[in-house]
PDB file of C-alpha atoms in Angstrom:
ATOM      1  CA  UNK Y   1     -26.445 -34.663  67.503  1.00  0.00           C
ATOM      2  CA  UNK Y   2     -24.434 -35.063  64.517  1.00  0.00           C
ATOM      3  CA  UNK Y   3     -20.756 -36.121  64.594  1.00  0.00           C
ATOM      4  CA  UNK Y   4     -19.504 -33.333  62.401  1.00  0.00           C
ATOM      5  CA  UNK Y   5     -21.045 -30.677  64.741  1.00  0.00           C
ATOM      6  CA  UNK Y   6     -18.811 -31.798  67.609  1.00  0.00           C
ATOM      7  CA  UNK Y   7     -15.603 -31.255  65.613  1.00  0.00           C
ATOM      8  CA  UNK Y   8     -16.503 -27.774  64.408  1.00  0.00           C
ATOM      9  CA  UNK Y   9     -14.642 -24.998  66.245  1.00  0.00           C
ATOM     10  CA  UNK Y  10     -16.816 -22.430  68.044  1.00  0.00           C
ATOM     11  CA  UNK Y  11     -15.691 -19.606  65.768  1.00  0.00           C
ATOM     12  CA  UNK Y  12     -17.451 -21.311  62.794  1.00  0.00           C
ATOM     13  CA  UNK Y  13     -21.030 -20.644  61.967  1.00  0.00           C
ATOM     14  CA  UNK Y  14     -22.786 -23.861  62.992  1.00  0.00           C
ATOM     15  CA  UNK Y  15     -26.146 -23.028  61.317  1.00  0.00           C
ATOM     16  CA  UNK Y  16     -24.641 -23.801  57.960  1.00  0.00           C
ATOM     17  CA  UNK Y  17     -23.290 -27.206  58.686  1.00  0.00           C
ATOM     18  CA  UNK Y  18     -24.679 -29.935  56.514  1.00  0.00           C
ATOM     19  CA  UNK Y  19     -27.046 -32.603  57.943  1.00  0.00           C
ATOM     20  CA  UNK Y  20     -27.139 -31.131  61.508  1.00  0.00           C
ATOM     21  CA  UNK Y  21     -29.705 -29.316  63.408  1.00  0.00           C
ATOM     22  CA  UNK Y  22     -29.431 -25.531  63.527  1.00  0.00           C
ATOM     23  CA  UNK Y  23     -29.060 -25.571  67.215  1.00  0.00           C
ATOM     24  CA  UNK Y  24     -25.425 -24.786  68.378  1.00  0.00           C
ATOM     25  CA  UNK Y  25     -23.586 -27.598  70.286  1.00  0.00           C
ATOM     26  CA  UNK Y  26     -21.526 -27.300  73.338  1.00  0.00           C
ATOM     27  CA  UNK Y  27     -17.987 -25.947  72.881  1.00  0.00           C
ATOM     28  CA  UNK Y  28     -15.328 -28.264  74.136  1.00  0.00           C
ATOM     29  CA  UNK Y  29     -13.542 -25.186  75.552  1.00  0.00           C
ATOM     30  CA  UNK Y  30     -16.343 -23.890  77.734  1.00  0.00           C
ATOM     31  CA  UNK Y  31     -18.788 -25.786  80.024  1.00  0.00           C
ATOM     32  CA  UNK Y  32     -21.657 -23.309  79.654  1.00  0.00           C
ATOM     33  CA  UNK Y  33     -24.132 -23.816  76.871  1.00  0.00           C
ATOM     34  CA  UNK Y  34     -25.426 -20.276  76.888  1.00  0.00           C
ATOM     35  CA  UNK Y  35     -21.905 -18.758  76.567  1.00  0.00           C
ATOM     36  CA  UNK Y  36     -21.165 -20.920  73.588  1.00  0.00           C
ATOM     37  CA  UNK Y  37     -24.415 -19.980  71.939  1.00  0.00           C
ATOM     38  CA  UNK Y  38     -23.733 -16.322  72.569  1.00  0.00           C
ATOM     39  CA  UNK Y  39     -20.266 -16.535  71.146  1.00  0.00           C
ATOM     40  CA  UNK Y  40     -21.442 -18.330  68.008  1.00  0.00           C
ATOM     41  CA  UNK Y  41     -24.249 -15.852  67.584  1.00  0.00           C
ATOM     42  CA  UNK Y  42     -22.031 -12.825  68.018  1.00  0.00           C
ATOM     43  CA  UNK Y  43     -19.460 -14.219  65.642  1.00  0.00           C
ATOM     44  CA  UNK Y  44     -21.947 -15.368  63.189  1.00  0.00           C
ATOM     45  CA  UNK Y  45     -23.405 -11.866  62.850  1.00  0.00           C
ATOM     46  CA  UNK Y  46     -20.167 -10.167  61.822  1.00  0.00           C
ATOM     47  CA  UNK Y  47     -19.446 -12.955  59.320  1.00  0.00           C
ATOM     48  CA  UNK Y  48     -22.800 -12.203  57.644  1.00  0.00           C
ATOM     49  CA  UNK Y  49     -22.055  -8.572  57.650  1.00  0.00           C
ATOM     50  CA  UNK Y  50     -18.660  -9.221  56.256  1.00  0.00           C
ATOM     51  CA  UNK Y  51     -20.112 -11.308  53.499  1.00  0.00           C
ATOM     52  CA  UNK Y  52     -22.485  -8.491  52.617  1.00  0.00           C
ATOM     53  CA  UNK Y  53     -19.615  -6.054  52.826  1.00  0.00           C
ATOM     54  CA  UNK Y  54     -17.521  -8.106  50.368  1.00  0.00           C
ATOM     55  CA  UNK Y  55     -19.916  -7.506  47.468  1.00  0.00           C
ATOM     56  CA  UNK Y  56     -19.952  -3.807  48.345  1.00  0.00           C
ATOM     57  CA  UNK Y  57     -16.181  -3.783  48.101  1.00  0.00           C
ATOM     58  CA  UNK Y  58     -16.465  -5.525  44.696  1.00  0.00           C
ATOM     59  CA  UNK Y  59     -18.823  -2.874  43.371  1.00  0.00           C
ATOM     60  CA  UNK Y  60     -16.290  -0.016  43.761  1.00  0.00           C
ATOM     61  CA  UNK Y  61     -13.706  -2.215  41.952  1.00  0.00           C
ATOM     62  CA  UNK Y  62     -16.052  -2.484  39.062  1.00  0.00           C
ATOM     63  CA  UNK Y  63     -16.492   1.282  39.076  1.00  0.00           C
ATOM     64  CA  UNK Y  64     -12.713   1.610  39.200  1.00  0.00           C
ATOM     65  CA  UNK Y  65     -12.515  -0.904  36.351  1.00  0.00           C
ATOM     66  CA  UNK Y  66     -14.862   1.258  34.330  1.00  0.00           C
ATOM     67  CA  UNK Y  67     -12.769   4.306  35.079  1.00  0.00           C
ATOM     68  CA  UNK Y  68      -9.555   2.454  34.035  1.00  0.00           C
ATOM     69  CA  UNK Y  69     -10.492   2.011  30.381  1.00  0.00           C
ATOM     70  CA  UNK Y  70     -11.557   5.629  30.252  1.00  0.00           C
ATOM     71  CA  UNK Y  71      -8.011   6.542  31.315  1.00  0.00           C
ATOM     72  CA  UNK Y  72      -6.615   4.251  28.665  1.00  0.00           C
ATOM     73  CA  UNK Y  73      -8.723   5.858  26.080  1.00  0.00           C
ATOM     74  CA  UNK Y  74      -7.491   9.211  27.151  1.00  0.00           C
ATOM     75  CA  UNK Y  75      -3.910   8.023  26.831  1.00  0.00           C
ATOM     76  CA  UNK Y  76      -4.695   6.528  23.397  1.00  0.00           C
ATOM     77  CA  UNK Y  77      -6.271   9.799  22.318  1.00  0.00           C
ATOM     78  CA  UNK Y  78      -3.018  11.699  22.874  1.00  0.00           C
ATOM     79  CA  UNK Y  79      -1.067   9.739  20.282  1.00  0.00           C
ATOM     80  CA  UNK Y  80      -3.858  10.290  17.795  1.00  0.00           C
ATOM     81  CA  UNK Y  81      -3.501  14.016  18.372  1.00  0.00           C
ATOM     82  CA  UNK Y  82       0.228  13.707  17.778  1.00  0.00           C
ATOM     83  CA  UNK Y  83      -0.446  11.696  14.594  1.00  0.00           C
ATOM     84  CA  UNK Y  84      -2.895  14.470  13.549  1.00  0.00           C
ATOM     85  CA  UNK Y  85      -0.100  16.985  14.001  1.00  0.00           C
ATOM     86  CA  UNK Y  86       2.169  14.887  11.827  1.00  0.00           C
ATOM     87  CA  UNK Y  87      -0.451  14.554   9.039  1.00  0.00           C
ATOM     88  CA  UNK Y  88      -0.024  18.109   7.733  1.00  0.00           C
ATOM     89  CA  UNK Y  89       3.668  17.551   7.336  1.00  0.00           C
ATOM     90  CA  UNK Y  90       2.804  14.603   5.016  1.00  0.00           C
ATOM     91  CA  UNK Y  91       0.311  16.756   3.096  1.00  0.00           C
ATOM     92  CA  UNK Y  92       3.139  19.160   2.239  1.00  0.00           C
ATOM     93  CA  UNK Y  93       4.882  16.323   0.332  1.00  0.00           C
ATOM     94  CA  UNK Y  94       2.187  15.778  -2.390  1.00  0.00           C
ATOM     95  CA  UNK Y  95       2.171  12.443  -4.112  1.00  0.00           C
ATOM     96  CA  UNK Y  96       3.010  12.500  -7.766  1.00  0.00           C
ATOM     97  CA  UNK Y  97       0.682  10.457 -10.050  1.00  0.00           C
ATOM     98  CA  UNK Y  98       1.996   7.364 -11.605  1.00  0.00           C
ATOM     99  CA  UNK Y  99       3.211   8.331 -15.053  1.00  0.00           C
ATOM    100  CA  UNK Y 100       2.011   4.953 -16.488  1.00  0.00           C
ATOM    101  CA  UNK Y 101      -1.588   5.991 -15.837  1.00  0.00           C
ATOM    102  CA  UNK Y 102      -1.128   9.361 -17.342  1.00  0.00           C
ATOM    103  CA  UNK Y 103       0.485   8.181 -20.483  1.00  0.00           C
ATOM    104  CA  UNK Y 104      -1.845   8.982 -23.436  1.00  0.00           C
ATOM    105  CA  UNK Y 105      -2.942   5.870 -25.371  1.00  0.00           C
ATOM    106  CA  UNK Y 106      -4.681   5.843 -28.779  1.00  0.00           C
ATOM    107  CA  UNK Y 107      -7.957   3.926 -28.911  1.00  0.00           C
ATOM    108  CA  UNK Y 108      -8.931   1.532 -31.642  1.00  0.00           C
ATOM    109  CA  UNK Y 109     -11.528   2.416 -34.202  1.00  0.00           C
ATOM    110  CA  UNK Y 110     -14.304   0.429 -32.295  1.00  0.00           C
ATOM    111  CA  UNK Y 111     -13.462   2.190 -29.036  1.00  0.00           C
ATOM    112  CA  UNK Y 112     -12.936   5.566 -30.701  1.00  0.00           C
ATOM    113  CA  UNK Y 113     -16.633   5.581 -31.707  1.00  0.00           C
ATOM    114  CA  UNK Y 114     -17.450   5.727 -27.902  1.00  0.00           C
ATOM    115  CA  UNK Y 115     -14.598   7.718 -26.308  1.00  0.00           C
ATOM    116  CA  UNK Y 116     -13.249   9.780 -29.171  1.00  0.00           C
ATOM    117  CA  UNK Y 117     -10.156   9.377 -31.345  1.00  0.00           C
ATOM    118  CA  UNK Y 118      -7.750  11.466 -29.350  1.00  0.00           C
ATOM    119  CA  UNK Y 119      -5.090   9.883 -27.255  1.00  0.00           C
ATOM    120  CA  UNK Y 120      -6.278   9.580 -23.690  1.00  0.00           C
ATOM    121  CA  UNK Y 121      -4.800   8.086 -20.441  1.00  0.00           C
ATOM    122  CA  UNK Y 122      -6.374   4.705 -19.428  1.00  0.00           C
ATOM    123  CA  UNK Y 123      -8.244   6.328 -16.520  1.00  0.00           C
ATOM    124  CA  UNK Y 124      -9.924   8.856 -18.776  1.00  0.00           C
ATOM    125  CA  UNK Y 125     -10.958   6.105 -21.213  1.00  0.00           C
ATOM    126  CA  UNK Y 126     -12.655   4.228 -18.375  1.00  0.00           C
ATOM    127  CA  UNK Y 127     -14.326   7.417 -17.099  1.00  0.00           C
ATOM    128  CA  UNK Y 128     -15.754   8.184 -20.613  1.00  0.00           C
ATOM    129  CA  UNK Y 129     -16.818   4.547 -21.087  1.00  0.00           C
ATOM    130  CA  UNK Y 130     -18.829   4.714 -17.753  1.00  0.00           C
ATOM    131  CA  UNK Y 131     -20.370   8.045 -18.837  1.00  0.00           C
ATOM    132  CA  UNK Y 132     -21.551   6.347 -22.031  1.00  0.00           C
ATOM    133  CA  UNK Y 133     -22.943   3.399 -20.080  1.00  0.00           C
ATOM    134  CA  UNK Y 134     -24.858   5.524 -17.635  1.00  0.00           C
ATOM    135  CA  UNK Y 135     -26.092   7.888 -20.323  1.00  0.00           C
ATOM    136  CA  UNK Y 136     -27.633   5.112 -22.400  1.00  0.00           C
ATOM    137  CA  UNK Y 137     -28.796   3.033 -19.373  1.00  0.00           C
ATOM    138  CA  UNK Y 138     -26.724  -0.012 -20.248  1.00  0.00           C
ATOM    139  CA  UNK Y 139     -26.175  -1.139 -16.721  1.00  0.00           C
ATOM    140  CA  UNK Y 140     -28.350  -4.109 -15.753  1.00  0.00           C
ATOM    141  CA  UNK Y 141     -31.140  -3.114 -13.305  1.00  0.00           C
ATOM    142  CA  UNK Y 142     -31.125  -6.294 -11.200  1.00  0.00           C
ATOM    143  CA  UNK Y 143     -27.403  -6.930 -11.215  1.00  0.00           C
ATOM    144  CA  UNK Y 144     -25.607  -3.629 -11.293  1.00  0.00           C
ATOM    145  CA  UNK Y 145     -22.263  -5.325 -11.925  1.00  0.00           C
ATOM    146  CA  UNK Y 146     -23.346  -6.500 -15.333  1.00  0.00           C
ATOM    147  CA  UNK Y 147     -23.270  -4.245 -18.464  1.00  0.00           C
ATOM    148  CA  UNK Y 148     -25.616  -5.005 -21.320  1.00  0.00           C
ATOM    149  CA  UNK Y 149     -23.867  -4.020 -24.489  1.00  0.00           C
ATOM    150  CA  UNK Y 150     -25.470  -2.111 -27.302  1.00  0.00           C
ATOM    151  CA  UNK Y 151     -24.084  -2.357 -30.920  1.00  0.00           C
ATOM    152  CA  UNK Y 152     -21.075  -0.068 -30.305  1.00  0.00           C
ATOM    153  CA  UNK Y 153     -20.075  -1.810 -27.094  1.00  0.00           C
ATOM    154  CA  UNK Y 154     -20.539  -5.322 -28.603  1.00  0.00           C
ATOM    155  CA  UNK Y 155     -17.583  -4.518 -30.914  1.00  0.00           C
ATOM    156  CA  UNK Y 156     -15.438  -3.490 -27.975  1.00  0.00           C
ATOM    157  CA  UNK Y 157     -16.504  -6.387 -25.842  1.00  0.00           C
ATOM    158  CA  UNK Y 158     -15.695  -9.001 -28.526  1.00  0.00           C
ATOM    159  CA  UNK Y 159     -19.291  -9.717 -29.532  1.00  0.00           C
ATOM    160  CA  UNK Y 160     -20.536 -10.376 -25.940  1.00  0.00           C
ATOM    161  CA  UNK Y 161     -24.011  -9.050 -25.192  1.00  0.00           C
ATOM    162  CA  UNK Y 162     -23.392  -8.879 -21.356  1.00  0.00           C
ATOM    163  CA  UNK Y 163     -20.064  -8.336 -19.545  1.00  0.00           C
ATOM    164  CA  UNK Y 164     -19.265  -7.814 -15.833  1.00  0.00           C
ATOM    165  CA  UNK Y 165     -17.727  -4.428 -14.913  1.00  0.00           C
ATOM    166  CA  UNK Y 166     -14.520  -6.233 -13.865  1.00  0.00           C
ATOM    167  CA  UNK Y 167     -14.142  -7.930 -17.238  1.00  0.00           C
ATOM    168  CA  UNK Y 168     -14.882  -4.712 -19.058  1.00  0.00           C
ATOM    169  CA  UNK Y 169     -11.611  -3.081 -18.202  1.00  0.00           C
ATOM    170  CA  UNK Y 170      -9.755  -6.213 -19.425  1.00  0.00           C
ATOM    171  CA  UNK Y 171     -11.599  -6.133 -22.687  1.00  0.00           C
ATOM    172  CA  UNK Y 172     -11.071  -2.400 -23.210  1.00  0.00           C
ATOM    173  CA  UNK Y 173      -7.369  -2.682 -22.617  1.00  0.00           C
ATOM    174  CA  UNK Y 174      -7.152  -4.780 -25.697  1.00  0.00           C
ATOM    175  CA  UNK Y 175      -8.357  -1.792 -27.703  1.00  0.00           C
ATOM    176  CA  UNK Y 176      -5.667   0.687 -26.384  1.00  0.00           C
ATOM    177  CA  UNK Y 177      -2.183   0.980 -27.771  1.00  0.00           C
TER     178      UNK Y 177
END
């Protein structure tokens, strides 16, 4: 017999003790070996059932955990509906465009050859410039951000044959007054 098996109380499952035989030992409380074996066997069975029941209890908790976020989502959806109700009130107060963008600017002679000689807002100048670029196929096929200048655009771009679309607006602004 192993020394640790003697110290184990009878309520504990002796079959799991390390280094000992699986046979139950005599209980110090009772003198009968068969009574101790029966007690440990009957107590061991409910423990195994309890261990199996514990994961079953955990499974409903997971299901409850899955249900809990759904409830949170439902509570989050309610403020969105409230925000959606507030949105029409904001639409009633329509934003006024920035007057600086709408101010008509006169293009230089080089730029006027592309967009026209009338005074136009900066936004309209850029729109007409893009219409010219797309109409003449001046956008680079591999790198769409690059614009290949033709003779008219080279004058506007300061003699550069290729300009990025981000630099284009900077170069065009020099031709507006």
